[in-house]
Coordinates of C-alpha atoms and ligand atoms in Angstrom, one line a residue:
X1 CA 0.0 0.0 0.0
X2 CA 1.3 3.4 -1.0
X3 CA 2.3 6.1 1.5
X4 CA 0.7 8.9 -0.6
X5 CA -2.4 9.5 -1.9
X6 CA -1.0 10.1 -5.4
X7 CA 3.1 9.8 -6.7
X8 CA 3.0 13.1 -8.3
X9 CA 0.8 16.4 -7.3
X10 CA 0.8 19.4 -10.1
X11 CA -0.1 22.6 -9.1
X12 CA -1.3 24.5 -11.7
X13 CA -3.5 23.4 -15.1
X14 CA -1.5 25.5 -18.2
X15 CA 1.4 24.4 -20.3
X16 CA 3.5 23.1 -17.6
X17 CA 0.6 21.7 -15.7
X18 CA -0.2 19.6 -18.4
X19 CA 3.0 18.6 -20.0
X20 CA 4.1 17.8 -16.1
X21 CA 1.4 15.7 -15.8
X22 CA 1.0 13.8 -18.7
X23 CA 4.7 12.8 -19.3
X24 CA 4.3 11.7 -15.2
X25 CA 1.6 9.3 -15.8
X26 CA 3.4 8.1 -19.2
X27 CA 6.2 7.3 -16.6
X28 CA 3.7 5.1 -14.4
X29 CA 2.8 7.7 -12.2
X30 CA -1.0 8.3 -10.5
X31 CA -0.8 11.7 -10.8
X32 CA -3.4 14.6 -9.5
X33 CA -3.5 18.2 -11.1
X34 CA -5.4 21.2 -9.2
X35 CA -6.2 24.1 -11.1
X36 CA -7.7 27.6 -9.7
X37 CA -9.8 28.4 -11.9
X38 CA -13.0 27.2 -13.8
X39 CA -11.2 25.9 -16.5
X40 CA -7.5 24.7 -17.9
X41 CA -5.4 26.3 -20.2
X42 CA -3.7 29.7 -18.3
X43 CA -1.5 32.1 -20.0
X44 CA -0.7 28.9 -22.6
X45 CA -4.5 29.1 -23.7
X46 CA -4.3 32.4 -24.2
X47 CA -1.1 32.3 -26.5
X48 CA -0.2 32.7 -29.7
X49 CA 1.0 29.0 -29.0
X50 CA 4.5 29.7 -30.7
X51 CA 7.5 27.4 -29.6
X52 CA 10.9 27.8 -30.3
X53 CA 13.0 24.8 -30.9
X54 CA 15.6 23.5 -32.8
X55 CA 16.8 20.4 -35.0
X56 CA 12.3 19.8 -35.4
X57 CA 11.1 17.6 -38.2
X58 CA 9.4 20.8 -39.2
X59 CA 12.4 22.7 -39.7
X60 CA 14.0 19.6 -41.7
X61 CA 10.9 19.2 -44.1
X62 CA 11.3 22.8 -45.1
X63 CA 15.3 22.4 -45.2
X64 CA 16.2 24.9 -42.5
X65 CA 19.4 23.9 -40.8
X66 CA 19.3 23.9 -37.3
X67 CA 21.3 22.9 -34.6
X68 CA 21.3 22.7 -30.4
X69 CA 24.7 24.3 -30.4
X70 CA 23.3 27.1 -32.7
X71 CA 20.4 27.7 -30.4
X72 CA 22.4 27.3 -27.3
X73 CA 24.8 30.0 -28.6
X74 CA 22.2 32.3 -30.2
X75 CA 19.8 32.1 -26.7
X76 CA 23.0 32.7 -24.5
X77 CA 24.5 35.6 -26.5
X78 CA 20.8 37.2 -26.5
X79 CA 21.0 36.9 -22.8
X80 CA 23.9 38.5 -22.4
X81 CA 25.3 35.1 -20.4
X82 CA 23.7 36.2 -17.6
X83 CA 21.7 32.4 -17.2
X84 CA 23.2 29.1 -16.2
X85 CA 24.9 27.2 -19.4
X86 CA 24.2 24.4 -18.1
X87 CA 20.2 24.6 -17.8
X88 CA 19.8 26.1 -20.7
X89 CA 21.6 23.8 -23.0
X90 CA 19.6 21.2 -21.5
X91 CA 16.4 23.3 -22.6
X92 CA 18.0 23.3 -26.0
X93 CA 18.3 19.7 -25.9
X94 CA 15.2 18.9 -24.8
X95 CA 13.1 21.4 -26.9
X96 CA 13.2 19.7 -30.2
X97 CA 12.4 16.2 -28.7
X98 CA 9.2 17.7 -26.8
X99 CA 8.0 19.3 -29.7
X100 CA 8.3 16.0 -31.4
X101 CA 6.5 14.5 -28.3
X102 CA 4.1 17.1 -29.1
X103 CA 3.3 15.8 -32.4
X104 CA 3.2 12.7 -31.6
X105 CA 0.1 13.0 -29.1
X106 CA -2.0 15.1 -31.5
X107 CA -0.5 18.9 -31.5
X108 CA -0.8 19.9 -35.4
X109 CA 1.8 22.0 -37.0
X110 CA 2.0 22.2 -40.8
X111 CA 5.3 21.9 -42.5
X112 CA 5.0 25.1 -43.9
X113 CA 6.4 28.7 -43.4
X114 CA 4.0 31.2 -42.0
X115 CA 4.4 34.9 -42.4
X116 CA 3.0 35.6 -38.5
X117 CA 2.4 34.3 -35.1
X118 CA -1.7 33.4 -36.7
X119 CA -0.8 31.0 -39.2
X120 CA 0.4 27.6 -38.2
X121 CA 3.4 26.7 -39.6
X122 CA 7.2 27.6 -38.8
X123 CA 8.0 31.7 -38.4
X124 CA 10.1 34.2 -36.7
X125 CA 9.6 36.8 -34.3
X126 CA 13.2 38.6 -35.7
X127 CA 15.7 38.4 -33.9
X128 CA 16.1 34.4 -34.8
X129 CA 19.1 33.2 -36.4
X130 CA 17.3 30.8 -38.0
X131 CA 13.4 30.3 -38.5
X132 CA 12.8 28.3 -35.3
X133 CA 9.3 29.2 -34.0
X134 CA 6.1 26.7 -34.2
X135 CA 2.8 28.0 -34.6
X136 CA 0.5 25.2 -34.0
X137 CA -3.2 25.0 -35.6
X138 CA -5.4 26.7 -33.1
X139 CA -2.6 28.3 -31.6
X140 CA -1.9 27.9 -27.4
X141 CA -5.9 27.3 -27.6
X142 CA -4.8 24.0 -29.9
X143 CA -2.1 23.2 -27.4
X144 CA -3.7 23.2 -24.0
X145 CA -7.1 21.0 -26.1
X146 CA -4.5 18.4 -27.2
X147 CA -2.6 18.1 -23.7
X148 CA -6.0 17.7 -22.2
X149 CA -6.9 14.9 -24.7
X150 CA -4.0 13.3 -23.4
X151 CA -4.9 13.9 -19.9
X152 CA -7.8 12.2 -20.2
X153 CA -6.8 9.3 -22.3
X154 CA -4.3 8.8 -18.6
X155 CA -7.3 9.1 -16.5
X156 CA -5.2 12.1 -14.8
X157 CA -7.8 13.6 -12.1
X158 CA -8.3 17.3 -12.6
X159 CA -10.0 19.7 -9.4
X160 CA -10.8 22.7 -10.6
X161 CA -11.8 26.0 -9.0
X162 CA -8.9 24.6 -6.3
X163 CA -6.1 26.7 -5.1
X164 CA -3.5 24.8 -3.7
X165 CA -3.2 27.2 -0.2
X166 CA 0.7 25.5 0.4
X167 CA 3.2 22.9 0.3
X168 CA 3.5 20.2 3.5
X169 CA 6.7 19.1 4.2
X170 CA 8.0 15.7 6.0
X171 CA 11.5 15.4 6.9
X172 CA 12.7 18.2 5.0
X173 CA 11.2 16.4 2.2
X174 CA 8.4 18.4 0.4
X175 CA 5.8 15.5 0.7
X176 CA 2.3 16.9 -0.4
X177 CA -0.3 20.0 -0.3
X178 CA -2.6 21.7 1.2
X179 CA -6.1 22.9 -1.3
X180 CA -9.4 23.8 0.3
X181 CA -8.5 22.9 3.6
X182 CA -7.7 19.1 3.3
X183 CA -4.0 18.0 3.1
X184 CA -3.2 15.5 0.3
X185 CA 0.2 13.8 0.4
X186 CA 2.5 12.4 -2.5
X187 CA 5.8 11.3 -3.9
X188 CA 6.7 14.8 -4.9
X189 CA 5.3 18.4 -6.0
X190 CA 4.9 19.8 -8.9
X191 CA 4.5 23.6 -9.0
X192 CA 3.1 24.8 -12.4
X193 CA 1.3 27.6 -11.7
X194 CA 2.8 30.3 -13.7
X195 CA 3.6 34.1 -13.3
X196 CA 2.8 36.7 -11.3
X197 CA 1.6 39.2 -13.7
X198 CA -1.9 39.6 -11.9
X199 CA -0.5 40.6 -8.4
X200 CA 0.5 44.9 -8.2
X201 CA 2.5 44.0 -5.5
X202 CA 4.1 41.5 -6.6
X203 CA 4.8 43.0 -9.6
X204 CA 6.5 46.2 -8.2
X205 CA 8.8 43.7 -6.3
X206 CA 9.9 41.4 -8.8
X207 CA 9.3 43.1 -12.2
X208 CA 9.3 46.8 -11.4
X209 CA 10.5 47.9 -15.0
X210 CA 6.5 46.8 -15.8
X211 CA 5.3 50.1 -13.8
X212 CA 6.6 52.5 -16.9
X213 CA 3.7 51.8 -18.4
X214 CA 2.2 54.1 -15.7
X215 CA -1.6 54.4 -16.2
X216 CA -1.4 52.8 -19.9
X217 CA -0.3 49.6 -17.8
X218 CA -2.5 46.5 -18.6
X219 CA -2.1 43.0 -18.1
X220 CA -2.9 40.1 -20.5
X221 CA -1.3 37.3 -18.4
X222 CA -4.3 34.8 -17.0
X223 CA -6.1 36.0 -14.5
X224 CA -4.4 32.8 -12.3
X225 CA -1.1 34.5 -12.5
X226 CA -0.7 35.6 -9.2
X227 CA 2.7 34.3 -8.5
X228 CA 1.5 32.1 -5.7
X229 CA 5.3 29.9 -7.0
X230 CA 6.5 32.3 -4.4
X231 CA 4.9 31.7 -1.4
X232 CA 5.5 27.6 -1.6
X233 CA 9.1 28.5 -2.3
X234 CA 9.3 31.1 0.5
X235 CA 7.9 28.5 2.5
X236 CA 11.0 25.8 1.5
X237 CA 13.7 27.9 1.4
X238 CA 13.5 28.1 -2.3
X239 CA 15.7 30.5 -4.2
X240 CA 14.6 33.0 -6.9
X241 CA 15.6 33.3 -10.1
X242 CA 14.8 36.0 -13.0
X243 CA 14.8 38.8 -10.2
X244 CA 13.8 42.0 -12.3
X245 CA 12.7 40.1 -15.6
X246 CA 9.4 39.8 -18.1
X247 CA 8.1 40.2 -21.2
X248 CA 6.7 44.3 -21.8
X249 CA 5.5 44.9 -24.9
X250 CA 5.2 48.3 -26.4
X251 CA 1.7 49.8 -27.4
X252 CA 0.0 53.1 -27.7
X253 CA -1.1 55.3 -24.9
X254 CA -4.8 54.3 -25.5
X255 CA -4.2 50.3 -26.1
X256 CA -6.3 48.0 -23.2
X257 CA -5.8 45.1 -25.3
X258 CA -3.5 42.6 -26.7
X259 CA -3.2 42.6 -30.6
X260 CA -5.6 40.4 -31.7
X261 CA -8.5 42.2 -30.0
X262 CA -6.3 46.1 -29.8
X263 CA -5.9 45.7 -34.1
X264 CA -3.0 47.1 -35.3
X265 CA -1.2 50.4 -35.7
X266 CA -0.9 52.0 -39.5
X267 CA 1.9 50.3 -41.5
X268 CA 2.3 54.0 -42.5
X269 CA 3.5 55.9 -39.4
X270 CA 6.9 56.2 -37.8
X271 CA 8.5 56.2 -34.4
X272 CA 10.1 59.6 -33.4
X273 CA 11.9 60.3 -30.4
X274 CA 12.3 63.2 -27.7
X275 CA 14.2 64.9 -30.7
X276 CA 12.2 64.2 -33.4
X277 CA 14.3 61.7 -34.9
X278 CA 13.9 58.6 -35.9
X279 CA 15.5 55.1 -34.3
X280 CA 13.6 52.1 -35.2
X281 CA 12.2 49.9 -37.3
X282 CA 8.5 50.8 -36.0
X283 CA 8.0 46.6 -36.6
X284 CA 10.9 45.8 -34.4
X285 CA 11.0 42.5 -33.3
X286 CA 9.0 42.5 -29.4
X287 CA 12.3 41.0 -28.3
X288 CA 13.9 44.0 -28.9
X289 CA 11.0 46.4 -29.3
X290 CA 10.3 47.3 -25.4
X291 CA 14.7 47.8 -24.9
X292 CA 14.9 50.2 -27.8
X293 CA 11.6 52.2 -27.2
X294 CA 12.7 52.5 -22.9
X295 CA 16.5 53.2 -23.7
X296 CA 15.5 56.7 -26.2
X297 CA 12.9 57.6 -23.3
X298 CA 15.9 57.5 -20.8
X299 CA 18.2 59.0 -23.3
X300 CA 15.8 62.3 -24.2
X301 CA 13.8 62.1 -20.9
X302 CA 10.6 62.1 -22.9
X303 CA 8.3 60.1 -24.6
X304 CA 8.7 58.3 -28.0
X305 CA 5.7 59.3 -30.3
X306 CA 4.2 57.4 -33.1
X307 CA 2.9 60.0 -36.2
X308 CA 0.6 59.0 -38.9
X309 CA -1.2 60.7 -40.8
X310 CA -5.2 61.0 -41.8
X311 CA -5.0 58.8 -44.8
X312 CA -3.8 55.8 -42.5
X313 CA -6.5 56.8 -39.8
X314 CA -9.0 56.6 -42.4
X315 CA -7.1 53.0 -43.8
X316 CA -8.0 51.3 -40.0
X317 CA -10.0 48.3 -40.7
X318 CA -13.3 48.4 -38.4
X319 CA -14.3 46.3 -35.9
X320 CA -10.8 46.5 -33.4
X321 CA -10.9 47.7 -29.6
X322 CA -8.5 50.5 -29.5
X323 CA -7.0 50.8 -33.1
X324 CA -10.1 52.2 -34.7
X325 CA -10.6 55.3 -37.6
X326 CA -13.9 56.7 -35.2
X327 CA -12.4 55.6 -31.8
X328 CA -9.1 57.3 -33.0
X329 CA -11.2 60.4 -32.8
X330 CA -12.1 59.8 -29.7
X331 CA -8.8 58.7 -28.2
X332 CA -8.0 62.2 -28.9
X333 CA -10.8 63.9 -27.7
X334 CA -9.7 62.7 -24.6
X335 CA -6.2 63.5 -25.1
X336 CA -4.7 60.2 -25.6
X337 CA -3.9 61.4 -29.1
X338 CA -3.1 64.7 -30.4
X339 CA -4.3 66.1 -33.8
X340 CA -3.2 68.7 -35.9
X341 CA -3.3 70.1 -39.5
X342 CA 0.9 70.5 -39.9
X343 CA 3.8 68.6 -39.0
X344 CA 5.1 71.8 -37.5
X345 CA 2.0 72.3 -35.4
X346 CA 2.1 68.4 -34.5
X347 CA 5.7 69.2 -33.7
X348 CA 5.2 71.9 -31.5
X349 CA 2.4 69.9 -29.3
X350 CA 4.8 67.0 -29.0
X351 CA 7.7 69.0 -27.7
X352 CA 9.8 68.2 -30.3
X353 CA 12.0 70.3 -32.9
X354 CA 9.7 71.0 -36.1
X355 CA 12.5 71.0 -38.5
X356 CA 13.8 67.3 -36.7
X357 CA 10.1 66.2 -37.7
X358 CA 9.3 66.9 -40.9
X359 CA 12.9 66.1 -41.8
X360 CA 12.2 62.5 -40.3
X361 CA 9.0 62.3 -42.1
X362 CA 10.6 63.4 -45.7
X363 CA 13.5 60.4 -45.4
X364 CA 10.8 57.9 -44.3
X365 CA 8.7 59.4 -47.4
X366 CA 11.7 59.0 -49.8
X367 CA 12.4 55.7 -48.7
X368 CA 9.8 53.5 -47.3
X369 CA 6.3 54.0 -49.9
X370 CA 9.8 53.1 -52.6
X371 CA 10.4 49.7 -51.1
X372 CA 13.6 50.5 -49.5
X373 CA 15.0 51.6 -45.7
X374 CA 18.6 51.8 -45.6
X375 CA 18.8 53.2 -42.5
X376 CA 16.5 50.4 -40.1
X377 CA 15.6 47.8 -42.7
X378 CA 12.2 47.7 -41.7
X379 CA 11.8 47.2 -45.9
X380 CA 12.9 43.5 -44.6
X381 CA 10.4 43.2 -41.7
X382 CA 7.9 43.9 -43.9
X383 CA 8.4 41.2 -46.7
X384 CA 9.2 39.1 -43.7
X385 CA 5.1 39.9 -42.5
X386 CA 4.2 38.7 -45.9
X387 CA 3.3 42.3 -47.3
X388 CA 3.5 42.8 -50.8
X389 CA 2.9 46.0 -51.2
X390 CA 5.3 49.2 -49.7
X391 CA 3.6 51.6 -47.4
X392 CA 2.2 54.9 -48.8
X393 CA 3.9 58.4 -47.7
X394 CA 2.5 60.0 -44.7
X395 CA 1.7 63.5 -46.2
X396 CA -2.4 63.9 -45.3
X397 CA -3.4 66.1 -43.2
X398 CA -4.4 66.4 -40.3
X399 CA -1.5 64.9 -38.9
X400 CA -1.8 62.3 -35.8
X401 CA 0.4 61.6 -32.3
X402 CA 0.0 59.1 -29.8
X403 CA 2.6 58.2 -26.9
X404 CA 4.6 54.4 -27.6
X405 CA 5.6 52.9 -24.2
X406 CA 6.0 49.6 -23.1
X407 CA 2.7 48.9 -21.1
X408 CA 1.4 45.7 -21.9
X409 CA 2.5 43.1 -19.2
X410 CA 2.6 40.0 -21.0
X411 CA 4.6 37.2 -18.8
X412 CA 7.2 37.7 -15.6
X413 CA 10.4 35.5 -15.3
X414 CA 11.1 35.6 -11.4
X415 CA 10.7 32.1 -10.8
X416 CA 11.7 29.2 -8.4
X417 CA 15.4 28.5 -9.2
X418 CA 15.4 25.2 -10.9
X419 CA 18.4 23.0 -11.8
X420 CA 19.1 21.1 -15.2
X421 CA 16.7 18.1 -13.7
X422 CA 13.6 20.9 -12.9
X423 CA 14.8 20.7 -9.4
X424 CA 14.0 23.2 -6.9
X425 CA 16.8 24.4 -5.5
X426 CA 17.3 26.4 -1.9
X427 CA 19.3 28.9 -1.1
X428 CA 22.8 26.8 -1.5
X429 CA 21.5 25.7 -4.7
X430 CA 21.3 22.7 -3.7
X431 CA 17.6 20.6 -4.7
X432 CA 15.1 20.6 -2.2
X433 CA 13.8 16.6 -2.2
X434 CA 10.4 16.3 -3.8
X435 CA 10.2 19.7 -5.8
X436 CA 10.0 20.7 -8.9
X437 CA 9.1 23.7 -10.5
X438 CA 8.1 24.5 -14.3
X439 CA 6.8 27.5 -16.7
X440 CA 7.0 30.9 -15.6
X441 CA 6.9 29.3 -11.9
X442 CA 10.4 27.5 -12.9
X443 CA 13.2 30.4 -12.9
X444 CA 16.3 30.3 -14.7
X445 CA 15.3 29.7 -18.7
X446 CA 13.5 32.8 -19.6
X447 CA 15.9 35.8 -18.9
X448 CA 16.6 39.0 -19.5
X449 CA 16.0 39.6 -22.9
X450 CA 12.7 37.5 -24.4
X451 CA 14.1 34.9 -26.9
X452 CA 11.7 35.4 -29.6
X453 CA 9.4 33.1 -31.2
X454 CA 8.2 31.0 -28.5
X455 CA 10.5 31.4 -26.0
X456 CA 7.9 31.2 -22.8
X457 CA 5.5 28.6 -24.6
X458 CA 9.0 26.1 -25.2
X459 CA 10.0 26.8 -21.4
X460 CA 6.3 25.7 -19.8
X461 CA 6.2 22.6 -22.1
X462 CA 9.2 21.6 -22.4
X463 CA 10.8 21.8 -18.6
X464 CA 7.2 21.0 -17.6
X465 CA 7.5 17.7 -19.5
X466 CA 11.0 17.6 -17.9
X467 CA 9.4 17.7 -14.0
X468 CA 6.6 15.6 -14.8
X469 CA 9.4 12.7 -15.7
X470 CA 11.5 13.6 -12.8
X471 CA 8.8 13.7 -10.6
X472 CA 7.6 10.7 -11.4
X473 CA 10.9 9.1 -11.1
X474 CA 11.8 10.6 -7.7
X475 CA 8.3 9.1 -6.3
Ligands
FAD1 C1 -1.8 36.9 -24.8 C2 -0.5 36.1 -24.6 C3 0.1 35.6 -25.7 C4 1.3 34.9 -25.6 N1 1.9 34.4 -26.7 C5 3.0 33.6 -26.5 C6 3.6 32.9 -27.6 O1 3.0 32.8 -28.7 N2 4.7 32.1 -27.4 C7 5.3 32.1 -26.2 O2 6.4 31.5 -26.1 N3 4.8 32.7 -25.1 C8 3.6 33.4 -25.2 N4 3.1 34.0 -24.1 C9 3.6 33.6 -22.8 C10 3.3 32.2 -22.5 O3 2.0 31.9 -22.9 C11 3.4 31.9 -21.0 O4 4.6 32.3 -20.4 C12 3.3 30.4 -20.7 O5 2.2 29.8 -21.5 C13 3.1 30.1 -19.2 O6 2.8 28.8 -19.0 P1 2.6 28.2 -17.5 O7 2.1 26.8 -17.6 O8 3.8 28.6 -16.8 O9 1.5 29.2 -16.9 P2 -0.1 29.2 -17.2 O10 -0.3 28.7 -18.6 O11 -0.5 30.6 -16.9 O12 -0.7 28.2 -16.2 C14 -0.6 28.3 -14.8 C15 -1.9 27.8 -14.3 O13 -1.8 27.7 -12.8 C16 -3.0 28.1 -12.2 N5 -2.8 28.4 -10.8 C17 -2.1 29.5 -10.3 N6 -2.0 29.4 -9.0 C18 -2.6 28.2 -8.6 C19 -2.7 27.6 -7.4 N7 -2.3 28.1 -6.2 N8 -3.4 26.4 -7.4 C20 -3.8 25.8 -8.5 N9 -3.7 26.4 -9.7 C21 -3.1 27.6 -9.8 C22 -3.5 29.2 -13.1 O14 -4.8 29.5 -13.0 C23 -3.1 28.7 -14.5 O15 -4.2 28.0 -15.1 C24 1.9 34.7 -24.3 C25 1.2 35.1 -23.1 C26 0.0 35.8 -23.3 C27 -0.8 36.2 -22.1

C-alpha cells in the first residue's frame, strides 16, 4: 500500500501543468492536477502557441538547418550570459524532442512557413538566427485542447476551482499539499502555476521595469497569475531566479488590449523620439522592441511618439478595440492622441523640434512608400510579414500623435530556481527533495531579454515535461 495519496501532485493546469502531468503518468505515475480556476489552459491558452525549438522535423521538411549548439549559442548571446549554461543547453536539448512529443500525441503544425504568429506553420519573431518558431493549428488554444486529450486518455484527475493554499513538508522532504483545507500527500510536488503578472504587489517587487507603463499599464497574463510559486518557495527555502525580468510589450497610450482584439497600428506611421528623430524599425521584433523604445525615453527624458497621418487613420480596418478610424477620434478627444493640420504644429504639441520632424517624415517618405529603408531595414520586416505591397507616404493632413511605451504586461520571469533536472533548489543551490518547479513558476530559462518566437511557450512545455518525468521518477 502506498504512502501517498497520489506519486505526483501538479499545481497548476496551463502548459506546464499539463506537460508535467502527462509525461508523469506516461512514466507510471498516479498523478493529481489542481487548477484555480473554472477551466484549464492559463496564460498557454491564451497564446499565440509559438514554440521555439531547434533540429524539429518541421524545420527539416522545409530544409532549415538547425542545430542545439546554434540555439544554445544564439539564446545565451541574447542573454547576455547572464543564465546558467548548463540549464539552458539542456532546454535546448530537450526542446526539439518535446516538440516531437508534441506531435506525436495530436498537436498539429503544418510543415509550412508562416508569415505571422496566426498562421500555423514555422515563423520568426526577428531576432532568430534561424526560422525556429512553431505555430501550432489553433494556436496555445490547440495546445492546451491536445494536452487535455491526453490527460484524459491517462485518467489524470483534474480539481478545478482549487487553489493549492501551500506545500506540506516531511523530513525536509516536500511531501504533499494543502487545497481547500484538506492536506493530500504524495511522492513529490509539482509547481506549475505560472507568473505573477496579476499581483501589483508582486509586480512592483519582482518586475518593477513593468510600472513604466504608468496608467497605460495593462495585463494580458491569465487571471491565475498571481505568482503564488513564491509563497511555496518562500515557505521551502527556495531561491529565486529572474529577479527584475518579463516580457513588456510596447503599445500606444490608449491600447487596453493585446493585438488580436487592440488591431494594429498604421503600416504608414513612424517612431520619433524626444528629438524628433527617428531610431527604429517601428515593426521591431518585441524581443527587442520594449529595450529600444525605454532606452530613447531614458536618453531624451521624454516620450517616444508614433505619427501618422489622416489617410492611414481613415485605412483602419473596423471592428478592433482600441486601433479604430472613429475611436481614433475619440482617443483624442480625450487627449490620448493629439491632432493637428501641420507637421510643425504636431511638432510643437509634441515638444519636439519641427524642423527634426518633418525632416524624419521626408527620409521615411523617400524611402519607405519606394520599397527600400537603408537606414533600419524595416523594408525587410515587412516582406518578412508577408506584405506585398510598400507603405504609402505620410503627407495627409491632419496629422496624428500618440505616446509608444512599453505597457502591456505579458509574462514575468522571477521564478523558483530550478536546476538542469527541474529541481528546486534552496538557497545553496542545492535541490530541495520532492520539488519541482516548471513555466514561468520555474526560474532560470526565460531571462533577461525574451528569446523570440516561442520562448515562454517552449519553457512551460518543455521543462514541464522535464518535471513531470522527474517527478515521477523521484516518487
Ligand atoms: C496573450 C498572450 C500571448 C502569448 N503568446 C506567446 C507565444 O505565442 N509564445 C510564447 O512562447 N509565449 C507566449 N506567451 C507567454 C506564455 O503563454 C506563458 O509564459 C506560458 O504559457 C506560461 O505557461 P505556464 O504553464 O507557466 O502558466 P499558465 O499557462 O498561466 O498556467 C498556470 C496555471 O496555474 C493556475 N494556478 C495559479 N495558481 C494556482 C494555485 N495556487 N493552485 C492551483 N492552480 C493555480 C493558473 O490559474 C493557470 O491556469 C503569451 C502570453 C499571453 C498572455
Amino acid at each position: 500500500m502506498s504512502e501517498h495519496d497520489y506519486d505526483v501532485i501538479v499545481i497548476g493546469g496551463g502548459g506546464a501543468g499539463l506537460a508535467a502531468a502527462v509525461s508523469a503518468a506516461e512514466r507510471g505515475a498516479s498523478v493529481i492536477l489542481f487548477e484555480s480556476e473554472g477551466e484549464l489552459g492559463g496564460s498557454t491558452q491564451e497564446s499565440a502557441g509559438m514554440f521555439t525549438a531547434a533540429g524539429t522535423s518541421i524545420q527539416k521538411q522545409l530544409g532549415v538547418e538547425d542545430t542545439v549548439e546554434r540555439f544554445f549559442q544564439h539564446y545565451m548571446d541574447l542573454n547576455q550570459w547572464l543564465l546558467k549554461p548548463g540549464l539552458v543547453r539542456r532546454f535546448c536539448e530537450l526542446s526539439g524532442p518535446t516538440l516531437e512529443w508534441l506531435l506525436e500525441i495530436g498537436v498539429e503544425i503544418p510543415a509550412q512557413i508562416s508569415p505571422n504568429a496566426h498562421t500555423p506553420g514555422l515563423t520568426r519573431a526577428g531576432v532568430e538566427d534561424v526560422w525556429r518558431a512553431h505555430v501550432p493549428k489553433d494556436q496555445g488554444y490547440g495546445l492546451v485542447l491536445t494536452l487535455d486529450k491526453a490527460r484524459k486518455a491517462h485518467g489524470i484527475e483534474v480539481v478545478l476551482h482549487t487553489r493549492v493554499e501551500r506545500l506540506l513538508v516531511t523530513d525536509g522532504r516536500v511531501s504533499g499539499v494543502v487545497a481547500d483545507g484538506v492536506e493530500l500527500a504524495a511522492g513529490a510536488v509539482v509547481v506549475a502555476s505560472g507568473g505573477l503578472a496579476q499581483d501589483r504587489t508582486l509586480v512592483e517587487r519582482w518586475f518593477p521595469d513593468a510600472l513604466r507603463g504608468g496608467d497605460s499599464l495593462f495585463v494580458v497574463a491569465a487571471p491565475g497569475s498571481r505568482g503564488d510559486h513564491l509563497a511555496f518557495g518562500e515557505q521551502v527555502g527556495a531561491s529565486v531566479a529572474g529577479d527584475g525580468w518579463g516580457l513588456m510589450l510596447p503599445t500606444a497610450e490608449f491600447v487596453r488590449h493585446h493585438h488580436w482584439q487592440a488591431g494594429f497600428p498604421p503600416v504608414s506611421r513612424v517612431h520619433v523620439n524626444g528629438a524628433g528623430r527617428r531610431f527604429m524599425d517601428e515593426d521591431a521584433s518585441y524581443a527587442v522592441s520594449t529595450g529600444q523604445i525605454t532606452s530613447q525615453m531614458d536618453a531624451h527624458d521624454a516620450p517616444v511618439w508614433m505619427v501618422f497621418d489622416e489617410a492611414a487613420r481613415l485605412a483602419l480596418p473596423a471592428g478592433y478595440a482600441d486601433w479604430d478610424a472613429e475611436k481614433l477620434l475619440d482617443h483624442v478627444a480625450e487627449g490620448s492622441a493629439v491632432r493637428a493640420t501641420s507637421l510643425e504644429e504636431l511638432a510643437g504639441i509634441i515638444g519636439v523640434p519641427a524642423e527634426n520632424l518633418t525632416a524624419t517624415v521626408d527620409r521615411w517618405n523617400d524611402q519607405l512608400p519606394n520599397g527600400s529603408d537603408a537606414d533600419f531595414q524595416r523594408d525587410q520586416t515587412l516582406a518578412a510579414k508577408g506584405s506585398t505591397t510598400p507603405p504609402a507616404p505620410i503627407g495627409s493632413t491632419p496629422f496624428y500623435a500618440t505616446r509608444v511605451l512599453p505597457a502591456e504586461l505579458v509574462c514575468t520571469h522571477a521564478g523558483l530556481e530550478i536546476d538542469a533536472n527541474a529541481s528546486v533548489l534552496d538557497q545553496q543551490a542545492r535541490p530541495i527533495p520532492g520539488l519541482y518547479a516548471a513555466g514561468e513558476a520555474g526560474g532560470g530559462i526565460l531571462g533577461n531579454r525574451y528569446v523570440g518566437g516561442g520562448n515562454a511557450v517552449a519553457n512551460a512545455l518543455t521543462i514541464g515535461r522535464l518535471a513531470g518525468q522527474q517527478a515521477a521518477a523521484s516518487a
